[in-house]
Coordinates of C-alpha atoms in Angstrom, one line a residue:
X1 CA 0.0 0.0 0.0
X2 CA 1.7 3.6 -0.9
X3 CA 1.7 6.2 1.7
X4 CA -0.8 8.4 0.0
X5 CA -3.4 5.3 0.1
X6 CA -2.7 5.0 3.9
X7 CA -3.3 8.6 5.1
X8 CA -6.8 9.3 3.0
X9 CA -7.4 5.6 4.3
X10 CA -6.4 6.8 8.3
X11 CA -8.2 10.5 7.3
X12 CA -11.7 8.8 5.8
X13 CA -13.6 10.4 8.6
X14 CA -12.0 13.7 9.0
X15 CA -13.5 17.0 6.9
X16 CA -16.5 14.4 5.7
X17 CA -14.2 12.4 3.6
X18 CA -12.9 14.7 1.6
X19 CA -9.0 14.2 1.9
X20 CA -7.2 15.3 -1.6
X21 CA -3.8 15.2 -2.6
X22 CA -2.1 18.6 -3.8
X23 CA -5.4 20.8 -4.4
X24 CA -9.2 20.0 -3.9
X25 CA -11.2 19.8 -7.4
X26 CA -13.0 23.6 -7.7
X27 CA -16.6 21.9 -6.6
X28 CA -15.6 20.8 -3.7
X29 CA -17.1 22.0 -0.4
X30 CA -15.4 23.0 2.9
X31 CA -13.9 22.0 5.4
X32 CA -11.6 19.8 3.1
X33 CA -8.0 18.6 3.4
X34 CA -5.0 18.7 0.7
X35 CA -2.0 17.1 1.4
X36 CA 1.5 17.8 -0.3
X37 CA 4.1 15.3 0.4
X38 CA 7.5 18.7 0.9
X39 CA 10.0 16.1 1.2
X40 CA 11.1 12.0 0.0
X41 CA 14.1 10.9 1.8
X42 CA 14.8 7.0 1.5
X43 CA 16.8 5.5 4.5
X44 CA 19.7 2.9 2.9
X45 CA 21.8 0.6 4.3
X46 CA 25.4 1.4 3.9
X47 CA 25.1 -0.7 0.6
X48 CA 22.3 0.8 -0.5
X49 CA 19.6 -1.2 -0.1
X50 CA 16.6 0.8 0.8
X51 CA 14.7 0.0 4.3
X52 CA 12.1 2.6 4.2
X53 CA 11.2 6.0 3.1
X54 CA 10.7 9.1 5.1
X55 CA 8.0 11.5 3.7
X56 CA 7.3 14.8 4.9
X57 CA 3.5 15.5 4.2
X58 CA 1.7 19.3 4.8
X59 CA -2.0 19.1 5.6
X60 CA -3.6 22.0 4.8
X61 CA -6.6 22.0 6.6
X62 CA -9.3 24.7 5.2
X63 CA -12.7 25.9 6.7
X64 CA -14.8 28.4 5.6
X65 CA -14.3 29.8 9.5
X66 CA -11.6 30.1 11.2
X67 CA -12.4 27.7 13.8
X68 CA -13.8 25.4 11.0
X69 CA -10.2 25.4 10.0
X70 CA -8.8 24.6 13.5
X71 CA -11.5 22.2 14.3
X72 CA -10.7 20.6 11.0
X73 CA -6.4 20.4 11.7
X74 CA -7.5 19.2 15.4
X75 CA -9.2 16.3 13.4
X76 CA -6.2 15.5 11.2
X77 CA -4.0 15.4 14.3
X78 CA -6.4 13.0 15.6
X79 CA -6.3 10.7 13.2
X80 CA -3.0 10.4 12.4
X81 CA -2.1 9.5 16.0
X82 CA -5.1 7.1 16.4
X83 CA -3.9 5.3 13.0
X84 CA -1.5 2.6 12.7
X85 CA 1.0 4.9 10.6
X86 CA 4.7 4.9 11.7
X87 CA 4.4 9.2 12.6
X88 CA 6.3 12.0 14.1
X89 CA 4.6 15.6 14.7
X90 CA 6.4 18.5 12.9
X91 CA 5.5 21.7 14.4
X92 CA 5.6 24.3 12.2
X93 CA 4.0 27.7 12.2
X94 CA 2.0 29.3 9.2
X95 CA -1.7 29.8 8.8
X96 CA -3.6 31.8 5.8
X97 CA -6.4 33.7 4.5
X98 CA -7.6 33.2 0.9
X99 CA -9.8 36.4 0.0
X100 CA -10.4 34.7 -3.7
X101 CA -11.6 31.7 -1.8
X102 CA -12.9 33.4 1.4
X103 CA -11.3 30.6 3.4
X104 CA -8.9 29.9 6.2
X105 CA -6.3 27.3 6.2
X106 CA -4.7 25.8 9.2
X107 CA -1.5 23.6 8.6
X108 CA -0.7 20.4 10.2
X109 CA 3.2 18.8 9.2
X110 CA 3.5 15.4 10.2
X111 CA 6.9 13.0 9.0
X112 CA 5.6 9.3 8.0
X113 CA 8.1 6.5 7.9
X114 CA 6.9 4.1 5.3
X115 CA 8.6 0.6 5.0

């Protein structure tokens, strides 16, 4: 199973299911999730056989309220921790206010080991 399959598998409840990867399709309705994998790094053996792969994901959690946003990046925590991925917590500043979209978005930076 690919890491992308297991996180909208572990977030299937958060934000009503609605869990995309990079950017949500233009009819979609809030809260949503994206996710954006910001960096791959394998982990080798000193011959260079690879063990597993470290991803570092961004959830970008967006409400059409503010708390809708932070209610919605609570969730995501949640359910990352409650999930049977291999997870560390990331925290990293940085919120945002889309005027085009009159939304907020609330980011959540998690590090997945996948093996």
């Amino acid at each position: 199973m690919s890491i992308h399959t297991e996180i909208v598998s572990a977030l299937s409840a958060v934000a009503g299911g609605r869990i995309y990867p990079q950017i949500a399709p233009a009819e979609a309705t809030y809260p949503l999730v994206n996710y954006r994998v910001l960096n791959k790094a394998p982990t080798t053996t000193i011959h260079g056989t690879v063990l597993a792969t470290d991803y570092q994901i961004v959830f970008e959690c967006w409400g059409r309220t503010y708390a809708s946003a932070l209610s919605t990046a609570a969730a995501v925590r949640a359910a990352v921790v409650a999930s049977a991925l291999d997870y560390s917590y990331i925290d990293e500043p940085g919120e945002e206010f889309d005027a085009g979209a009159d939304s907020f978005m609330e980011p959540v930076y998690f590090s997945f080991l996948d093996q």
